[in-house]
Amino acid sequence: MATTSHTTLLKVTGLKVAYGGIQAVKGIDFEVKEGELVTLIGSNGAGKTTTMKAITGTLPLLGGDIEYLGKSIKGQGAWDLVKEGLAMVPEGRGVFTRMTITENLQMGAYIRDDKPGIAADMEKMFALFPRLRERKDQLAGTMSGGEQQMLAMGRALMSRPRVLLLDEPSMGLSPIMVDKIFEVVRDVSAQGVTVLLVEQNASRALGIADRGYVMESGLITMNGEAKELLNDPRVRAAYLGE
């Protein structure tokens, strides 16, 4: 769980983003401190994925700013951000379908040139995801959704990120695969990687996070310690079907 360090790694201020002609994000503020696992929850269409795309430079900002390590990264491309330690696992996974599992993991390390370190990290990924080891020579496109999600997470971790952004990692997966994905997110966080998790499965996300932000119709309507949000009657009524 969260370390005692209070360095803010990622800070979003007054963020406004339009997507498809609609203002999807209407001026939000949130921050992620070093060692934290922070979750952004909300129903479909709340603006969570749009927020992630703005952070990683794939959507332009209408207003506001995004700071990483104390510097504005507004308008920076995803390529530069990975080099600076900000890695994203996109919604829909985005694996290289015509490459093997091993080749996909190697692509995650393209910014690195420390061969022994890359080999050691590849072993770590196979230990974290034994199923990937079993199928390391298989083409990524022939794997199940859950296996592709594991691969996408492994690929992002191969860049040795300081901050890992996860966009809806449990979407469309079987319950057993959802269990595995959340277990891995918790493990990755425990190993010291700072995580920002965007997730529709509010109870599971709040169950492993340190802090949470609730997003509705492009605005952040609540925030606080994850445990407090999990027990809040408004959150339970809106997202946990109670």
PDB file of N, CA, C and O in Angstrom, residues 130-200:
ATOM      1  N   PRO A 130       2.202 -16.698 -15.230  1.00  0.00           N
ATOM      2  CA  PRO A 130       2.683 -18.012 -15.694  1.00  0.00           C
ATOM      3  C   PRO A 130       2.071 -18.434 -17.030  1.00  0.00           C
ATOM      4  O   PRO A 130       2.718 -19.110 -17.831  1.00  0.00           O
ATOM      5  N   ARG A 131       0.861 -17.995 -17.290  1.00  0.00           N
ATOM      6  CA  ARG A 131       0.196 -18.369 -18.540  1.00  0.00           C
ATOM      7  C   ARG A 131       0.938 -17.829 -19.769  1.00  0.00           C
ATOM      8  O   ARG A 131       0.911 -18.418 -20.831  1.00  0.00           O
ATOM      9  N   LEU A 132       1.575 -16.678 -19.593  1.00  0.00           N
ATOM     10  CA  LEU A 132       2.342 -16.109 -20.709  1.00  0.00           C
ATOM     11  C   LEU A 132       3.582 -16.954 -21.009  1.00  0.00           C
ATOM     12  O   LEU A 132       3.975 -17.110 -22.158  1.00  0.00           O
ATOM     13  N   ARG A 133       4.188 -17.495 -19.944  1.00  0.00           N
ATOM     14  CA  ARG A 133       5.360 -18.348 -20.152  1.00  0.00           C
ATOM     15  C   ARG A 133       4.964 -19.589 -20.965  1.00  0.00           C
ATOM     16  O   ARG A 133       5.642 -19.975 -21.910  1.00  0.00           O
ATOM     17  N   GLU A 134       3.818 -20.187 -20.577  1.00  0.00           N
ATOM     18  CA  GLU A 134       3.347 -21.400 -21.270  1.00  0.00           C
ATOM     19  C   GLU A 134       3.155 -21.143 -22.759  1.00  0.00           C
ATOM     20  O   GLU A 134       3.256 -22.050 -23.570  1.00  0.00           O
ATOM     21  N   ARG A 135       2.820 -19.897 -23.108  1.00  0.00           N
ATOM     22  CA  ARG A 135       2.462 -19.595 -24.500  1.00  0.00           C
ATOM     23  C   ARG A 135       3.402 -18.590 -25.136  1.00  0.00           C
ATOM     24  O   ARG A 135       3.007 -17.868 -26.038  1.00  0.00           O
ATOM     25  N   LYS A 136       4.633 -18.530 -24.655  1.00  0.00           N
ATOM     26  CA  LYS A 136       5.521 -17.418 -25.053  1.00  0.00           C
ATOM     27  C   LYS A 136       5.783 -17.313 -26.552  1.00  0.00           C
ATOM     28  O   LYS A 136       6.108 -16.240 -27.053  1.00  0.00           O
ATOM     29  N   ASP A 137       5.627 -18.429 -27.292  1.00  0.00           N
ATOM     30  CA  ASP A 137       5.865 -18.385 -28.740  1.00  0.00           C
ATOM     31  C   ASP A 137       4.571 -18.281 -29.551  1.00  0.00           C
ATOM     32  O   ASP A 137       4.584 -18.325 -30.778  1.00  0.00           O
ATOM     33  N   GLN A 138       3.453 -18.141 -28.824  1.00  0.00           N
ATOM     34  CA  GLN A 138       2.150 -18.051 -29.493  1.00  0.00           C
ATOM     35  C   GLN A 138       1.907 -16.614 -29.979  1.00  0.00           C
ATOM     36  O   GLN A 138       2.339 -15.656 -29.333  1.00  0.00           O
ATOM     37  N   LEU A 139       1.181 -16.476 -31.097  1.00  0.00           N
ATOM     38  CA  LEU A 139       0.842 -15.132 -31.586  1.00  0.00           C
ATOM     39  C   LEU A 139      -0.185 -14.507 -30.635  1.00  0.00           C
ATOM     40  O   LEU A 139      -1.161 -15.154 -30.246  1.00  0.00           O
ATOM     41  N   ALA A 140       0.039 -13.247 -30.297  1.00  0.00           N
ATOM     42  CA  ALA A 140      -0.815 -12.565 -29.321  1.00  0.00           C
ATOM     43  C   ALA A 140      -2.284 -12.528 -29.753  1.00  0.00           C
ATOM     44  O   ALA A 140      -3.191 -12.601 -28.934  1.00  0.00           O
ATOM     45  N   GLY A 141      -2.519 -12.440 -31.078  1.00  0.00           N
ATOM     46  CA  GLY A 141      -3.888 -12.349 -31.588  1.00  0.00           C
ATOM     47  C   GLY A 141      -4.710 -13.604 -31.372  1.00  0.00           C
ATOM     48  O   GLY A 141      -5.938 -13.565 -31.476  1.00  0.00           O
ATOM     49  N   THR A 142      -4.050 -14.719 -31.051  1.00  0.00           N
ATOM     50  CA  THR A 142      -4.792 -15.982 -30.866  1.00  0.00           C
ATOM     51  C   THR A 142      -5.122 -16.232 -29.390  1.00  0.00           C
ATOM     52  O   THR A 142      -5.668 -17.279 -29.053  1.00  0.00           O
ATOM     53  N   MET A 143      -4.798 -15.295 -28.519  1.00  0.00           N
ATOM     54  CA  MET A 143      -5.042 -15.478 -27.083  1.00  0.00           C
ATOM     55  C   MET A 143      -6.420 -14.953 -26.680  1.00  0.00           C
ATOM     56  O   MET A 143      -7.003 -14.139 -27.386  1.00  0.00           O
ATOM     57  N   SER A 144      -6.887 -15.408 -25.517  1.00  0.00           N
ATOM     58  CA  SER A 144      -8.169 -14.915 -24.983  1.00  0.00           C
ATOM     59  C   SER A 144      -8.009 -13.464 -24.520  1.00  0.00           C
ATOM     60  O   SER A 144      -6.891 -12.973 -24.353  1.00  0.00           O
ATOM     61  N   GLY A 145      -9.144 -12.795 -24.287  1.00  0.00           N
ATOM     62  CA  GLY A 145      -9.117 -11.400 -23.817  1.00  0.00           C
ATOM     63  C   GLY A 145      -8.332 -11.235 -22.534  1.00  0.00           C
ATOM     64  O   GLY A 145      -7.563 -10.288 -22.373  1.00  0.00           O
ATOM     65  N   GLY A 146      -8.524 -12.174 -21.617  1.00  0.00           N
ATOM     66  CA  GLY A 146      -7.826 -12.092 -20.326  1.00  0.00           C
ATOM     67  C   GLY A 146      -6.324 -12.240 -20.478  1.00  0.00           C
ATOM     68  O   GLY A 146      -5.539 -11.531 -19.846  1.00  0.00           O
ATOM     69  N   GLU A 147      -5.921 -13.168 -21.353  1.00  0.00           N
ATOM     70  CA  GLU A 147      -4.491 -13.372 -21.603  1.00  0.00           C
ATOM     71  C   GLU A 147      -3.889 -12.138 -22.272  1.00  0.00           C
ATOM     72  O   GLU A 147      -2.769 -11.734 -21.962  1.00  0.00           O
ATOM     73  N   GLN A 148      -4.655 -11.539 -23.197  1.00  0.00           N
ATOM     74  CA  GLN A 148      -4.174 -10.314 -23.849  1.00  0.00           C
ATOM     75  C   GLN A 148      -4.031  -9.169 -22.839  1.00  0.00           C
ATOM     76  O   GLN A 148      -3.121  -8.353 -22.936  1.00  0.00           O
ATOM     77  N   GLN A 149      -4.947  -9.136 -21.863  1.00  0.00           N
ATOM     78  CA  GLN A 149      -4.859  -8.089 -20.829  1.00  0.00           C
ATOM     79  C   GLN A 149      -3.588  -8.281 -20.003  1.00  0.00           C
ATOM     80  O   GLN A 149      -2.885  -7.313 -19.691  1.00  0.00           O
ATOM     81  N   MET A 150      -3.287  -9.538 -19.648  1.00  0.00           N
ATOM     82  CA  MET A 150      -2.052  -9.825 -18.908  1.00  0.00           C
ATOM     83  C   MET A 150      -0.836  -9.379 -19.726  1.00  0.00           C
ATOM     84  O   MET A 150       0.105  -8.796 -19.201  1.00  0.00           O
ATOM     85  N   LEU A 151      -0.878  -9.684 -21.015  1.00  0.00           N
ATOM     86  CA  LEU A 151       0.235  -9.338 -21.907  1.00  0.00           C
ATOM     87  C   LEU A 151       0.409  -7.820 -22.005  1.00  0.00           C
ATOM     88  O   LEU A 151       1.534  -7.309 -21.951  1.00  0.00           O
ATOM     89  N   ALA A 152      -0.705  -7.109 -22.127  1.00  0.00           N
ATOM     90  CA  ALA A 152      -0.642  -5.641 -22.222  1.00  0.00           C
ATOM     91  C   ALA A 152      -0.035  -5.048 -20.943  1.00  0.00           C
ATOM     92  O   ALA A 152       0.760  -4.101 -20.993  1.00  0.00           O
ATOM     93  N   MET A 153      -0.394  -5.630 -19.790  1.00  0.00           N
ATOM     94  CA  MET A 153       0.165  -5.147 -18.519  1.00  0.00           C
ATOM     95  C   MET A 153       1.649  -5.482 -18.436  1.00  0.00           C
ATOM     96  O   MET A 153       2.470  -4.650 -18.041  1.00  0.00           O
ATOM     97  N   GLY A 154       1.990  -6.715 -18.840  1.00  0.00           N
ATOM     98  CA  GLY A 154       3.395  -7.123 -18.826  1.00  0.00           C
ATOM     99  C   GLY A 154       4.240  -6.243 -19.727  1.00  0.00           C
ATOM    100  O   GLY A 154       5.346  -5.820 -19.364  1.00  0.00           O
ATOM    101  N   ARG A 155       3.696  -5.941 -20.909  1.00  0.00           N
ATOM    102  CA  ARG A 155       4.425  -5.110 -21.880  1.00  0.00           C
ATOM    103  C   ARG A 155       4.698  -3.721 -21.296  1.00  0.00           C
ATOM    104  O   ARG A 155       5.790  -3.171 -21.421  1.00  0.00           O
ATOM    105  N   ALA A 156       3.685  -3.129 -20.646  1.00  0.00           N
ATOM    106  CA  ALA A 156       3.863  -1.799 -20.035  1.00  0.00           C
ATOM    107  C   ALA A 156       4.902  -1.851 -18.919  1.00  0.00           C
ATOM    108  O   ALA A 156       5.740  -0.955 -18.785  1.00  0.00           O
ATOM    109  N   LEU A 157       4.870  -2.913 -18.122  1.00  0.00           N
ATOM    110  CA  LEU A 157       5.818  -3.033 -17.005  1.00  0.00           C
ATOM    111  C   LEU A 157       7.255  -3.232 -17.488  1.00  0.00           C
ATOM    112  O   LEU A 157       8.200  -2.889 -16.775  1.00  0.00           O
ATOM    113  N   MET A 158       7.422  -3.761 -18.697  1.00  0.00           N
ATOM    114  CA  MET A 158       8.772  -3.959 -19.249  1.00  0.00           C
ATOM    115  C   MET A 158       9.511  -2.633 -19.461  1.00  0.00           C
ATOM    116  O   MET A 158      10.724  -2.605 -19.577  1.00  0.00           O
ATOM    117  N   SER A 159       8.761  -1.521 -19.507  1.00  0.00           N
ATOM    118  CA  SER A 159       9.423  -0.221 -19.664  1.00  0.00           C
ATOM    119  C   SER A 159       9.910   0.321 -18.314  1.00  0.00           C
ATOM    120  O   SER A 159      10.481   1.398 -18.248  1.00  0.00           O
ATOM    121  N   ARG A 160       9.677  -0.456 -17.244  1.00  0.00           N
ATOM    122  CA  ARG A 160      10.000  -0.048 -15.866  1.00  0.00           C
ATOM    123  C   ARG A 160       9.403   1.314 -15.524  1.00  0.00           C
ATOM    124  O   ARG A 160      10.126   2.276 -15.208  1.00  0.00           O
ATOM    125  N   PRO A 161       8.079   1.418 -15.585  1.00  0.00           N
ATOM    126  CA  PRO A 161       7.448   2.731 -15.356  1.00  0.00           C
ATOM    127  C   PRO A 161       7.512   3.169 -13.907  1.00  0.00           C
ATOM    128  O   PRO A 161       7.550   2.347 -12.998  1.00  0.00           O
ATOM    129  N   ARG A 162       7.494   4.469 -13.723  1.00  0.00           N
ATOM    130  CA  ARG A 162       7.341   5.029 -12.372  1.00  0.00           C
ATOM    131  C   ARG A 162       5.861   5.120 -12.047  1.00  0.00           C
ATOM    132  O   ARG A 162       5.448   4.961 -10.909  1.00  0.00           O
ATOM    133  N   VAL A 163       5.078   5.440 -13.085  1.00  0.00           N
ATOM    134  CA  VAL A 163       3.625   5.509 -12.930  1.00  0.00           C
ATOM    135  C   VAL A 163       3.002   4.638 -14.017  1.00  0.00           C
ATOM    136  O   VAL A 163       3.320   4.781 -15.195  1.00  0.00           O
ATOM    137  N   LEU A 164       2.121   3.731 -13.593  1.00  0.00           N
ATOM    138  CA  LEU A 164       1.418   2.854 -14.531  1.00  0.00           C
ATOM    139  C   LEU A 164      -0.042   3.295 -14.593  1.00  0.00           C
ATOM    140  O   LEU A 164      -0.721   3.379 -13.568  1.00  0.00           O
ATOM    141  N   LEU A 165      -0.508   3.623 -15.798  1.00  0.00           N
ATOM    142  CA  LEU A 165      -1.894   4.016 -16.012  1.00  0.00           C
ATOM    143  C   LEU A 165      -2.640   2.818 -16.581  1.00  0.00           C
ATOM    144  O   LEU A 165      -2.234   2.261 -17.603  1.00  0.00           O
ATOM    145  N   LEU A 166      -3.711   2.415 -15.916  1.00  0.00           N
ATOM    146  CA  LEU A 166      -4.492   1.257 -16.358  1.00  0.00           C
ATOM    147  C   LEU A 166      -5.905   1.710 -16.678  1.00  0.00           C
ATOM    148  O   LEU A 166      -6.604   2.226 -15.804  1.00  0.00           O
ATOM    149  N   ASP A 167      -6.326   1.514 -17.932  1.00  0.00           N
ATOM    150  CA  ASP A 167      -7.661   1.953 -18.352  1.00  0.00           C
ATOM    151  C   ASP A 167      -8.589   0.748 -18.513  1.00  0.00           C
ATOM    152  O   ASP A 167      -8.450  -0.019 -19.462  1.00  0.00           O
ATOM    153  N   GLU A 168      -9.506   0.582 -17.576  1.00  0.00           N
ATOM    154  CA  GLU A 168     -10.522  -0.490 -17.607  1.00  0.00           C
ATOM    155  C   GLU A 168      -9.913  -1.884 -17.814  1.00  0.00           C
ATOM    156  O   GLU A 168     -10.305  -2.617 -18.728  1.00  0.00           O
ATOM    157  N   PRO A 169      -8.955  -2.300 -16.965  1.00  0.00           N
ATOM    158  CA  PRO A 169      -8.312  -3.598 -17.203  1.00  0.00           C
ATOM    159  C   PRO A 169      -9.236  -4.802 -17.074  1.00  0.00           C
ATOM    160  O   PRO A 169      -8.950  -5.854 -17.640  1.00  0.00           O
ATOM    161  N   SER A 170     -10.360  -4.657 -16.338  1.00  0.00           N
ATOM    162  CA  SER A 170     -11.220  -5.838 -16.129  1.00  0.00           C
ATOM    163  C   SER A 170     -12.358  -5.936 -17.142  1.00  0.00           C
ATOM    164  O   SER A 170     -13.152  -6.871 -17.113  1.00  0.00           O
ATOM    165  N   MET A 171     -12.435  -4.951 -18.054  1.00  0.00           N
ATOM    166  CA  MET A 171     -13.577  -4.907 -18.965  1.00  0.00           C
ATOM    167  C   MET A 171     -13.674  -6.145 -19.853  1.00  0.00           C
ATOM    168  O   MET A 171     -12.711  -6.531 -20.513  1.00  0.00           O
ATOM    169  N   GLY A 172     -14.847  -6.758 -19.857  1.00  0.00           N
ATOM    170  CA  GLY A 172     -15.120  -7.883 -20.750  1.00  0.00           C
ATOM    171  C   GLY A 172     -14.461  -9.193 -20.359  1.00  0.00           C
ATOM    172  O   GLY A 172     -14.438 -10.130 -21.147  1.00  0.00           O
ATOM    173  N   LEU A 173     -13.915  -9.268 -19.149  1.00  0.00           N
ATOM    174  CA  LEU A 173     -13.223 -10.491 -18.745  1.00  0.00           C
ATOM    175  C   LEU A 173     -14.111 -11.387 -17.878  1.00  0.00           C
ATOM    176  O   LEU A 173     -15.028 -10.914 -17.222  1.00  0.00           O
ATOM    177  N   SER A 174     -13.776 -12.672 -17.861  1.00  0.00           N
ATOM    178  CA  SER A 174     -14.508 -13.619 -17.013  1.00  0.00           C
ATOM    179  C   SER A 174     -14.191 -13.319 -15.550  1.00  0.00           C
ATOM    180  O   SER A 174     -13.131 -12.772 -15.240  1.00  0.00           O
ATOM    181  N   PRO A 175     -15.100 -13.680 -14.624  1.00  0.00           N
ATOM    182  CA  PRO A 175     -14.867 -13.388 -13.197  1.00  0.00           C
ATOM    183  C   PRO A 175     -13.515 -13.900 -12.686  1.00  0.00           C
ATOM    184  O   PRO A 175     -12.838 -13.216 -11.913  1.00  0.00           O
ATOM    185  N   ILE A 176     -13.101 -15.094 -13.142  1.00  0.00           N
ATOM    186  CA  ILE A 176     -11.829 -15.654 -12.659  1.00  0.00           C
ATOM    187  C   ILE A 176     -10.649 -14.819 -13.155  1.00  0.00           C
ATOM    188  O   ILE A 176      -9.665 -14.598 -12.439  1.00  0.00           O
ATOM    189  N   MET A 177     -10.758 -14.302 -14.389  1.00  0.00           N
ATOM    190  CA  MET A 177      -9.716 -13.457 -14.961  1.00  0.00           C
ATOM    191  C   MET A 177      -9.701 -12.093 -14.270  1.00  0.00           C
ATOM    192  O   MET A 177      -8.634 -11.512 -14.058  1.00  0.00           O
ATOM    193  N   VAL A 178     -10.883 -11.597 -13.913  1.00  0.00           N
ATOM    194  CA  VAL A 178     -10.977 -10.325 -13.187  1.00  0.00           C
ATOM    195  C   VAL A 178     -10.226 -10.448 -11.856  1.00  0.00           C
ATOM    196  O   VAL A 178      -9.444  -9.570 -11.479  1.00  0.00           O
ATOM    197  N   ASP A 179     -10.421 -11.574 -11.158  1.00  0.00           N
ATOM    198  CA  ASP A 179      -9.705 -11.824  -9.891  1.00  0.00           C
ATOM    199  C   ASP A 179      -8.201 -11.733 -10.102  1.00  0.00           C
ATOM    200  O   ASP A 179      -7.487 -11.097  -9.332  1.00  0.00           O
ATOM    201  N   LYS A 180      -7.730 -12.385 -11.159  1.00  0.00           N
ATOM    202  CA  LYS A 180      -6.292 -12.439 -11.450  1.00  0.00           C
ATOM    203  C   LYS A 180      -5.745 -11.037 -11.750  1.00  0.00           C
ATOM    204  O   LYS A 180      -4.691 -10.646 -11.236  1.00  0.00           O
ATOM    205  N   ILE A 181      -6.483 -10.290 -12.570  1.00  0.00           N
ATOM    206  CA  ILE A 181      -6.019  -8.943 -12.951  1.00  0.00           C
ATOM    207  C   ILE A 181      -5.905  -8.038 -11.721  1.00  0.00           C
ATOM    208  O   ILE A 181      -4.906  -7.342 -11.535  1.00  0.00           O
ATOM    209  N   PHE A 182      -6.915  -8.070 -10.841  1.00  0.00           N
ATOM    210  CA  PHE A 182      -6.859  -7.210  -9.647  1.00  0.00           C
ATOM    211  C   PHE A 182      -5.747  -7.649  -8.692  1.00  0.00           C
ATOM    212  O   PHE A 182      -5.111  -6.816  -8.044  1.00  0.00           O
ATOM    213  N   GLU A 183      -5.509  -8.947  -8.634  1.00  0.00           N
ATOM    214  CA  GLU A 183      -4.418  -9.479  -7.804  1.00  0.00           C
ATOM    215  C   GLU A 183      -3.076  -8.928  -8.317  1.00  0.00           C
ATOM    216  O   GLU A 183      -2.229  -8.490  -7.535  1.00  0.00           O
ATOM    217  N   VAL A 184      -2.914  -8.931  -9.641  1.00  0.00           N
ATOM    218  CA  VAL A 184      -1.670  -8.433 -10.238  1.00  0.00           C
ATOM    219  C   VAL A 184      -1.515  -6.928 -10.008  1.00  0.00           C
ATOM    220  O   VAL A 184      -0.429  -6.455  -9.669  1.00  0.00           O
ATOM    221  N   VAL A 185      -2.600  -6.181 -10.153  1.00  0.00           N
ATOM    222  CA  VAL A 185      -2.530  -4.729  -9.935  1.00  0.00           C
ATOM    223  C   VAL A 185      -2.067  -4.450  -8.501  1.00  0.00           C
ATOM    224  O   VAL A 185      -1.204  -3.604  -8.261  1.00  0.00           O
ATOM    225  N   ARG A 186      -2.625  -5.217  -7.563  1.00  0.00           N
ATOM    226  CA  ARG A 186      -2.244  -5.058  -6.144  1.00  0.00           C
ATOM    227  C   ARG A 186      -0.761  -5.398  -5.946  1.00  0.00           C
ATOM    228  O   ARG A 186      -0.035  -4.689  -5.246  1.00  0.00           O
ATOM    229  N   ASP A 187      -0.306  -6.487  -6.576  1.00  0.00           N
ATOM    230  CA  ASP A 187       1.099  -6.913  -6.453  1.00  0.00           C
ATOM    231  C   ASP A 187       2.052  -5.860  -7.029  1.00  0.00           C
ATOM    232  O   ASP A 187       3.090  -5.560  -6.438  1.00  0.00           O
ATOM    233  N   VAL A 188       1.691  -5.343  -8.204  1.00  0.00           N
ATOM    234  CA  VAL A 188       2.528  -4.338  -8.874  1.00  0.00           C
ATOM    235  C   VAL A 188       2.652  -3.101  -7.980  1.00  0.00           C
ATOM    236  O   VAL A 188       3.736  -2.539  -7.802  1.00  0.00           O
ATOM    237  N   SER A 189       1.538  -2.701  -7.383  1.00  0.00           N
ATOM    238  CA  SER A 189       1.530  -1.559  -6.472  1.00  0.00           C
ATOM    239  C   SER A 189       2.405  -1.848  -5.248  1.00  0.00           C
ATOM    240  O   SER A 189       3.196  -1.003  -4.821  1.00  0.00           O
ATOM    241  N   ALA A 190       2.296  -3.062  -4.721  1.00  0.00           N
ATOM    242  CA  ALA A 190       3.086  -3.450  -3.537  1.00  0.00           C
ATOM    243  C   ALA A 190       4.583  -3.432  -3.832  1.00  0.00           C
ATOM    244  O   ALA A 190       5.397  -3.234  -2.939  1.00  0.00           O
ATOM    245  N   GLN A 191       4.938  -3.627  -5.111  1.00  0.00           N
ATOM    246  CA  GLN A 191       6.361  -3.605  -5.495  1.00  0.00           C
ATOM    247  C   GLN A 191       6.881  -2.191  -5.705  1.00  0.00           C
ATOM    248  O   GLN A 191       8.017  -1.996  -6.131  1.00  0.00           O
ATOM    249  N   GLY A 192       6.025  -1.189  -5.453  1.00  0.00           N
ATOM    250  CA  GLY A 192       6.505   0.186  -5.490  1.00  0.00           C
ATOM    251  C   GLY A 192       6.162   0.984  -6.737  1.00  0.00           C
ATOM    252  O   GLY A 192       6.563   2.135  -6.863  1.00  0.00           O
ATOM    253  N   VAL A 193       5.425   0.361  -7.677  1.00  0.00           N
ATOM    254  CA  VAL A 193       5.016   1.126  -8.855  1.00  0.00           C
ATOM    255  C   VAL A 193       3.773   1.940  -8.481  1.00  0.00           C
ATOM    256  O   VAL A 193       2.842   1.419  -7.875  1.00  0.00           O
ATOM    257  N   THR A 194       3.773   3.226  -8.811  1.00  0.00           N
ATOM    258  CA  THR A 194       2.619   4.084  -8.562  1.00  0.00           C
ATOM    259  C   THR A 194       1.582   3.785  -9.643  1.00  0.00           C
ATOM    260  O   THR A 194       1.933   3.690 -10.815  1.00  0.00           O
ATOM    261  N   VAL A 195       0.321   3.620  -9.236  1.00  0.00           N
ATOM    262  CA  VAL A 195      -0.708   3.193 -10.189  1.00  0.00           C
ATOM    263  C   VAL A 195      -1.905   4.144 -10.181  1.00  0.00           C
ATOM    264  O   VAL A 195      -2.414   4.513  -9.119  1.00  0.00           O
ATOM    265  N   LEU A 196      -2.344   4.517 -11.408  1.00  0.00           N
ATOM    266  CA  LEU A 196      -3.632   5.203 -11.570  1.00  0.00           C
ATOM    267  C   LEU A 196      -4.530   4.241 -12.339  1.00  0.00           C
ATOM    268  O   LEU A 196      -4.241   3.887 -13.476  1.00  0.00           O
ATOM    269  N   LEU A 197      -5.583   3.794 -11.679  1.00  0.00           N
ATOM    270  CA  LEU A 197      -6.473   2.770 -12.218  1.00  0.00           C
ATOM    271  C   LEU A 197      -7.837   3.370 -12.539  1.00  0.00           C
ATOM    272  O   LEU A 197      -8.517   3.881 -11.659  1.00  0.00           O
ATOM    273  N   VAL A 198      -8.221   3.315 -13.819  1.00  0.00           N
ATOM    274  CA  VAL A 198      -9.557   3.737 -14.231  1.00  0.00           C
ATOM    275  C   VAL A 198     -10.389   2.466 -14.352  1.00  0.00           C
ATOM    276  O   VAL A 198      -9.980   1.519 -15.011  1.00  0.00           O
ATOM    277  N   GLU A 199     -11.552   2.433 -13.679  1.00  0.00           N
ATOM    278  CA  GLU A 199     -12.271   1.161 -13.611  1.00  0.00           C
ATOM    279  C   GLU A 199     -13.759   1.376 -13.393  1.00  0.00           C
ATOM    280  O   GLU A 199     -14.165   2.216 -12.602  1.00  0.00           O
ATOM    281  N   GLN A 200     -14.565   0.600 -14.139  1.00  0.00           N
ATOM    282  CA  GLN A 200     -16.014   0.623 -13.935  1.00  0.00           C
ATOM    283  C   GLN A 200     -16.420  -0.249 -12.750  1.00  0.00           C
ATOM    284  O   GLN A 200     -17.435  -0.028 -12.126  1.00  0.00           O
TER     285      GLN A 200
END
